[in-house]
PDB file of N, CA and C in Angstrom:
ATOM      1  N   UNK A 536       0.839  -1.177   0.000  1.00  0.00           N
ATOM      2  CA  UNK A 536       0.000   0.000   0.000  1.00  0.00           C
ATOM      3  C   UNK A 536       0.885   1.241   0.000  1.00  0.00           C
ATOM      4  N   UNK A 537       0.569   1.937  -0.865  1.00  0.00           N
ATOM      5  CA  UNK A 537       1.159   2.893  -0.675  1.00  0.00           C
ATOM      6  C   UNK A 537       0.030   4.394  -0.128  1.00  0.00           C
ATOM      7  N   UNK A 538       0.922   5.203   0.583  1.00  0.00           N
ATOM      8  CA  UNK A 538      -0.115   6.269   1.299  1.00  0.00           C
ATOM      9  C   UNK A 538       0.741   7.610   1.651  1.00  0.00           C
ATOM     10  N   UNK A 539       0.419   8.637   2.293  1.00  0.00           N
ATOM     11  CA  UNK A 539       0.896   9.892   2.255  1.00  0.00           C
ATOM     12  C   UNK A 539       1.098   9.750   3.903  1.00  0.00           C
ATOM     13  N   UNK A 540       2.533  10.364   4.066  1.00  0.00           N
ATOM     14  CA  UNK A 540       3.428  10.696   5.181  1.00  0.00           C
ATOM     15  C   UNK A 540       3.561  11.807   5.570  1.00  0.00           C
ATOM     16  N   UNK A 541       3.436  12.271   6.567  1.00  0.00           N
ATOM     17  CA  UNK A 541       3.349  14.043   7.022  1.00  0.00           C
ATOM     18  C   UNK A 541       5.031  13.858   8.252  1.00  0.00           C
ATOM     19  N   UNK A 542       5.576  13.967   7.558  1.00  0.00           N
ATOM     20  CA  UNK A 542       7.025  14.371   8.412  1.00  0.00           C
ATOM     21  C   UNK A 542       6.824  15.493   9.868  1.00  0.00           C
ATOM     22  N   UNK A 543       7.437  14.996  10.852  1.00  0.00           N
ATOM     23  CA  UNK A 543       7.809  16.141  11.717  1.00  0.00           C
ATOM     24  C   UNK A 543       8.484  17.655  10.691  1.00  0.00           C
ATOM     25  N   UNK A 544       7.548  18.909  11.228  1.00  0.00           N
ATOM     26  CA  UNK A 544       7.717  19.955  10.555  1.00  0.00           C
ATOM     27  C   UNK A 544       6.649  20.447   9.453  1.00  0.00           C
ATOM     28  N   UNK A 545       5.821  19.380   9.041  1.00  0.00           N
ATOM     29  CA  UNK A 545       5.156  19.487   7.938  1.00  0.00           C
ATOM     30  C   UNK A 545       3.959  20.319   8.530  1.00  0.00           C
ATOM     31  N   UNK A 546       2.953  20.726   8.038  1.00  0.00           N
ATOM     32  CA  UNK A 546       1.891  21.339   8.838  1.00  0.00           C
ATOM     33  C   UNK A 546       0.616  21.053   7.252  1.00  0.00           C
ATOM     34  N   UNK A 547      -0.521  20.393   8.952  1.00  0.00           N
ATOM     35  CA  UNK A 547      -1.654  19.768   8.226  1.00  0.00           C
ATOM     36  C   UNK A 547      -2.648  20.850   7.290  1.00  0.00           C
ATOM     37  N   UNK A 548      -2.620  20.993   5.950  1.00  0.00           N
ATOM     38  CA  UNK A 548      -3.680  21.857   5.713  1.00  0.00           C
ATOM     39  C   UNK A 548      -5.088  22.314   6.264  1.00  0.00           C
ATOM     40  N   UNK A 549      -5.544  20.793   6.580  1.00  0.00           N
ATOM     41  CA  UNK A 549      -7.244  21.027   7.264  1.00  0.00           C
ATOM     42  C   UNK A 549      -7.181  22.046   8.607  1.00  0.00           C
ATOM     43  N   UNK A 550      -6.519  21.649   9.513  1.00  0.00           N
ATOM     44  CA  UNK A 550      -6.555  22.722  11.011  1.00  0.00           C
ATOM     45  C   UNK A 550      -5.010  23.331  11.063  1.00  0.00           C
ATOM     46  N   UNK A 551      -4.109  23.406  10.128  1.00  0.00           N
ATOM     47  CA  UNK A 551      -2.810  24.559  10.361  1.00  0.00           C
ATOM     48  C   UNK A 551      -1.853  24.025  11.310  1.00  0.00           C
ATOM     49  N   UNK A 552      -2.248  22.551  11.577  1.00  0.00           N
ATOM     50  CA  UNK A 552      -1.550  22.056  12.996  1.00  0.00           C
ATOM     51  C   UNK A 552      -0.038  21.589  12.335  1.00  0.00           C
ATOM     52  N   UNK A 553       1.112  22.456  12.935  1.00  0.00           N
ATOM     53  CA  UNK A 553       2.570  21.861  12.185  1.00  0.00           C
ATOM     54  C   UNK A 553       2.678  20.324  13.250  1.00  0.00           C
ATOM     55  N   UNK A 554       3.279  19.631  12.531  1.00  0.00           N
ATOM     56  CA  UNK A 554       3.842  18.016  13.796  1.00  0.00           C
ATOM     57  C   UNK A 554       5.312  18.423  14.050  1.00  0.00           C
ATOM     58  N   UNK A 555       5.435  17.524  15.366  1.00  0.00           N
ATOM     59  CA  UNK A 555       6.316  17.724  15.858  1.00  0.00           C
ATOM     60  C   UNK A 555       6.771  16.514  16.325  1.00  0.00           C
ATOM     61  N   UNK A 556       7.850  15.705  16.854  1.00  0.00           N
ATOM     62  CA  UNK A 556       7.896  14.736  17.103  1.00  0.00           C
ATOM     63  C   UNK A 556       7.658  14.336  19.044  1.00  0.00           C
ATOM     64  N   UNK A 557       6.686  13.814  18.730  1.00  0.00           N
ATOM     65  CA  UNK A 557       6.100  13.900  20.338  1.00  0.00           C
ATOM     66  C   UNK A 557       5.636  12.913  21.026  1.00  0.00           C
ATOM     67  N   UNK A 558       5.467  12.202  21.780  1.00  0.00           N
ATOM     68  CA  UNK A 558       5.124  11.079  22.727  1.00  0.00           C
ATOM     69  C   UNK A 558       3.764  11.217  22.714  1.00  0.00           C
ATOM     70  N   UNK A 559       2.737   9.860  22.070  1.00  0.00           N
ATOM     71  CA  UNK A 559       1.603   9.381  22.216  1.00  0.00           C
ATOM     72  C   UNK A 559       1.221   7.865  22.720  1.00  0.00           C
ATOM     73  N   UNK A 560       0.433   8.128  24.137  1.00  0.00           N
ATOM     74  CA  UNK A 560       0.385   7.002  24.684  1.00  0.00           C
ATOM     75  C   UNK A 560       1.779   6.301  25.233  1.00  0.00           C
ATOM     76  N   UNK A 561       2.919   6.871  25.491  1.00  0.00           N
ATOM     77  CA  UNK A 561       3.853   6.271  25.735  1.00  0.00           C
ATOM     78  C   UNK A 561       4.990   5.677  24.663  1.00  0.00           C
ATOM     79  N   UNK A 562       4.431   6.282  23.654  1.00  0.00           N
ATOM     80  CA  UNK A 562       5.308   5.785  22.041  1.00  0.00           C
ATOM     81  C   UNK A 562       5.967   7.189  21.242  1.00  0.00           C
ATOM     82  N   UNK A 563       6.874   7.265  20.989  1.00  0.00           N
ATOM     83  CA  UNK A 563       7.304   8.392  20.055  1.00  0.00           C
ATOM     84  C   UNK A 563       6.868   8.414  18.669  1.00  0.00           C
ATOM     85  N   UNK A 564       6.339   9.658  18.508  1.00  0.00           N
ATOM     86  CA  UNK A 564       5.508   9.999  17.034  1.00  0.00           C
ATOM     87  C   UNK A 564       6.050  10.563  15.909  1.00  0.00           C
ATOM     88  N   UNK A 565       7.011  10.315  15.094  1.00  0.00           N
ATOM     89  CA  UNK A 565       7.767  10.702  13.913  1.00  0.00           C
ATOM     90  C   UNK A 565       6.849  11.163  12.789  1.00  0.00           C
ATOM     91  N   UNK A 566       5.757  11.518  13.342  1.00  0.00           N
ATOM     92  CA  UNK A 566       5.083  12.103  12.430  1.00  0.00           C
ATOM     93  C   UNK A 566       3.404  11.557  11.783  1.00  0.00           C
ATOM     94  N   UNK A 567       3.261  11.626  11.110  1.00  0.00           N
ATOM     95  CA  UNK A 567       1.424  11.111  11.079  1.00  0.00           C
ATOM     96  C   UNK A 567       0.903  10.623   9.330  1.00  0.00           C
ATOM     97  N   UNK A 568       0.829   9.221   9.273  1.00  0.00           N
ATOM     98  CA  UNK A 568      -0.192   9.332   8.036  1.00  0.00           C
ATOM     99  C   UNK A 568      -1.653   9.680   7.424  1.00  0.00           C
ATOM    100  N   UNK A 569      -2.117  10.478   6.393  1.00  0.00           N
ATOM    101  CA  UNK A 569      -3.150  11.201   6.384  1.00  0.00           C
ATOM    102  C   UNK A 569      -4.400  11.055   5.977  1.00  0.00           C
ATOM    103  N   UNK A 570      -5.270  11.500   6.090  1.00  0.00           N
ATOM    104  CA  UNK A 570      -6.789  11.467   5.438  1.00  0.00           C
ATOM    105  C   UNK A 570      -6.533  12.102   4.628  1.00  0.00           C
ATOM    106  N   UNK A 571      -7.541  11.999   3.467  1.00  0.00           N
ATOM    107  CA  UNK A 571      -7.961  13.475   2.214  1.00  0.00           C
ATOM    108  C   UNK A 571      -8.375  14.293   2.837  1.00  0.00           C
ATOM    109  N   UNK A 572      -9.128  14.702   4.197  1.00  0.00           N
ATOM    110  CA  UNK A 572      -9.981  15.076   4.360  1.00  0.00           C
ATOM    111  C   UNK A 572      -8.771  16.395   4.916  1.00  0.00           C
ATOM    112  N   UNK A 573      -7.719  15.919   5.707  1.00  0.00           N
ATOM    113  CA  UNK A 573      -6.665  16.496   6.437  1.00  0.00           C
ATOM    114  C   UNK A 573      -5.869  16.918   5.761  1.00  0.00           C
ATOM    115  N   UNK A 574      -6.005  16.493   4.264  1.00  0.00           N
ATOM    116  CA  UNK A 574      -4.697  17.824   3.090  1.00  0.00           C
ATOM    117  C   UNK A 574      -5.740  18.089   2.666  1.00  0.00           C
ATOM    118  N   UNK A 575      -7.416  18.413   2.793  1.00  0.00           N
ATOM    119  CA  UNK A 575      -8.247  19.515   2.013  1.00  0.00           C
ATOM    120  C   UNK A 575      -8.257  18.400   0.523  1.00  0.00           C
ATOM    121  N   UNK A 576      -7.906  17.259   0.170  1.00  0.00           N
ATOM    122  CA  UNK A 576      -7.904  16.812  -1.046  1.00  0.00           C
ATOM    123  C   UNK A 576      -9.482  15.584  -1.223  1.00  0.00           C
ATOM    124  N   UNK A 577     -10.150  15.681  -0.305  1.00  0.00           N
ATOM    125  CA  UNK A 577     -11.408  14.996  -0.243  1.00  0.00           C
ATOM    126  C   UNK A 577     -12.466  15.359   1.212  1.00  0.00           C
ATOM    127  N   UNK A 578     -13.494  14.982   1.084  1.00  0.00           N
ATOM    128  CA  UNK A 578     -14.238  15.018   2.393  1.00  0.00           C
ATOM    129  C   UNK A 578     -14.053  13.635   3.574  1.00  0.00           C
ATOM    130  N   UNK A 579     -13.765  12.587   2.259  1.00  0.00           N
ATOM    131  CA  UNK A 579     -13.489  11.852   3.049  1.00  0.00           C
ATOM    132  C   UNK A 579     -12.439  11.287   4.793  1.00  0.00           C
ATOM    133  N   UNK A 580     -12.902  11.387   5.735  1.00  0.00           N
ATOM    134  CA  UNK A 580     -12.063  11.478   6.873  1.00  0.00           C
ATOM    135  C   UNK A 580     -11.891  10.132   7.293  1.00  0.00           C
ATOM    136  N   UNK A 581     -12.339   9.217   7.002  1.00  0.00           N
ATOM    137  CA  UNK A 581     -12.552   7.699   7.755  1.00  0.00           C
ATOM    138  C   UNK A 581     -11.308   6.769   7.224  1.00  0.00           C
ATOM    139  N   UNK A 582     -10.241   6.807   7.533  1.00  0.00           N
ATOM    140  CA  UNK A 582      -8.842   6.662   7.537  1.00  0.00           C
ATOM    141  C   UNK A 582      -8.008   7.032   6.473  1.00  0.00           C
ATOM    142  N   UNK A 583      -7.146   6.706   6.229  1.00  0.00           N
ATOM    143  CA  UNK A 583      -5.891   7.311   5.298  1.00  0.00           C
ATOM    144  C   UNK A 583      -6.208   7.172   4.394  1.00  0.00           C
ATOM    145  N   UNK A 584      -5.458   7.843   3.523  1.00  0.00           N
ATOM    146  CA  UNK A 584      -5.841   8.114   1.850  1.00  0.00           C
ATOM    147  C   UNK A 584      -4.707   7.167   1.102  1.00  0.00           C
ATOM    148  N   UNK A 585      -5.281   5.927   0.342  1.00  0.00           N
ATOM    149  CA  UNK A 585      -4.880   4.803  -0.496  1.00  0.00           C
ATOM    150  C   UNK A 585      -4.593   5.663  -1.558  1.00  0.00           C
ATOM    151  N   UNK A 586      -3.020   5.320  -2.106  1.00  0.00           N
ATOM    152  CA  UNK A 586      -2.399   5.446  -3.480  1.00  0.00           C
ATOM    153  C   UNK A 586      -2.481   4.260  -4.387  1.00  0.00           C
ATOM    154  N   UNK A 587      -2.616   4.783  -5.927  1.00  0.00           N
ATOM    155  CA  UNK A 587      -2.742   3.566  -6.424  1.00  0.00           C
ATOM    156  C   UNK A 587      -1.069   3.276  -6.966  1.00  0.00           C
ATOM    157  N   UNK A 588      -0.560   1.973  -6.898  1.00  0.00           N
ATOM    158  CA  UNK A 588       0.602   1.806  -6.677  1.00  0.00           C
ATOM    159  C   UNK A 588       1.099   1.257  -7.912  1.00  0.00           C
ATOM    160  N   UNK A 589      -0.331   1.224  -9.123  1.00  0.00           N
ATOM    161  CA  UNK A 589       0.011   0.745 -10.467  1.00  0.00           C
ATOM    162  C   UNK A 589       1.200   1.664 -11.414  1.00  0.00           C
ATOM    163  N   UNK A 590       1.472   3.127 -11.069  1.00  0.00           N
ATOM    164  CA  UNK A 590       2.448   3.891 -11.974  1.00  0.00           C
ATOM    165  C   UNK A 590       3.390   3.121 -10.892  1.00  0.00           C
ATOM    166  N   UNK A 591       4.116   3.005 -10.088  1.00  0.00           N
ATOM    167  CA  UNK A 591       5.431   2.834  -9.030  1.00  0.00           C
ATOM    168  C   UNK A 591       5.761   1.049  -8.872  1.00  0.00           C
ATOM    169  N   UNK A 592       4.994   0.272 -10.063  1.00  0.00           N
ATOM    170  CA  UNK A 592       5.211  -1.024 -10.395  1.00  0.00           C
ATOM    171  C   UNK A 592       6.838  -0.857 -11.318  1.00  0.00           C
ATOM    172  N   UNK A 593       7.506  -1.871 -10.445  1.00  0.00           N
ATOM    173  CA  UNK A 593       9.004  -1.990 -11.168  1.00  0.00           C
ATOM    174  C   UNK A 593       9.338  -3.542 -11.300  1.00  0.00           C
ATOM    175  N   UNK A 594       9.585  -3.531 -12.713  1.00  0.00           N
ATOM    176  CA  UNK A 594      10.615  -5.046 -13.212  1.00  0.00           C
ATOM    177  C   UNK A 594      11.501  -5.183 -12.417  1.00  0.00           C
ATOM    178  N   UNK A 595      11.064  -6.049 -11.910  1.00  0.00           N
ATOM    179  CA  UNK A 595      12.597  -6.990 -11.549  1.00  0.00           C
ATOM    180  C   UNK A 595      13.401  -8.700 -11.996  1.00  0.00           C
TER     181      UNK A 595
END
């Protein structure tokens, strides 16, 4: 599967929120994968946004 990565530093379009690398639940957070709904690129919010992985197919 491929999907979209929001790096520490990046900042979410939907609420302006920059990430930072921060402790959740007792785990360190390097950052967050996204909804459409959270880069403004769909309404959809009900988990991460699926890439289609057919162009990034390589011969081997």
């Amino acid at each position: 599967m491929l999907t979209i990565y929001a790096p520490p530093g990046a900042t979410i379009p939907k609420n302006k929120m920059k990430l930072v690398i921060s402790k959740i639940r007792g785990v360190t957070s390097y950052g967050m994968l996204c909804s459409g709904a959270e880069l403004n690129l769909s309404d959809e919010s009900d988990g991460i946004v699926e890439l289609s992985n057919a162009k990034y197919k390589k011969k081997i």
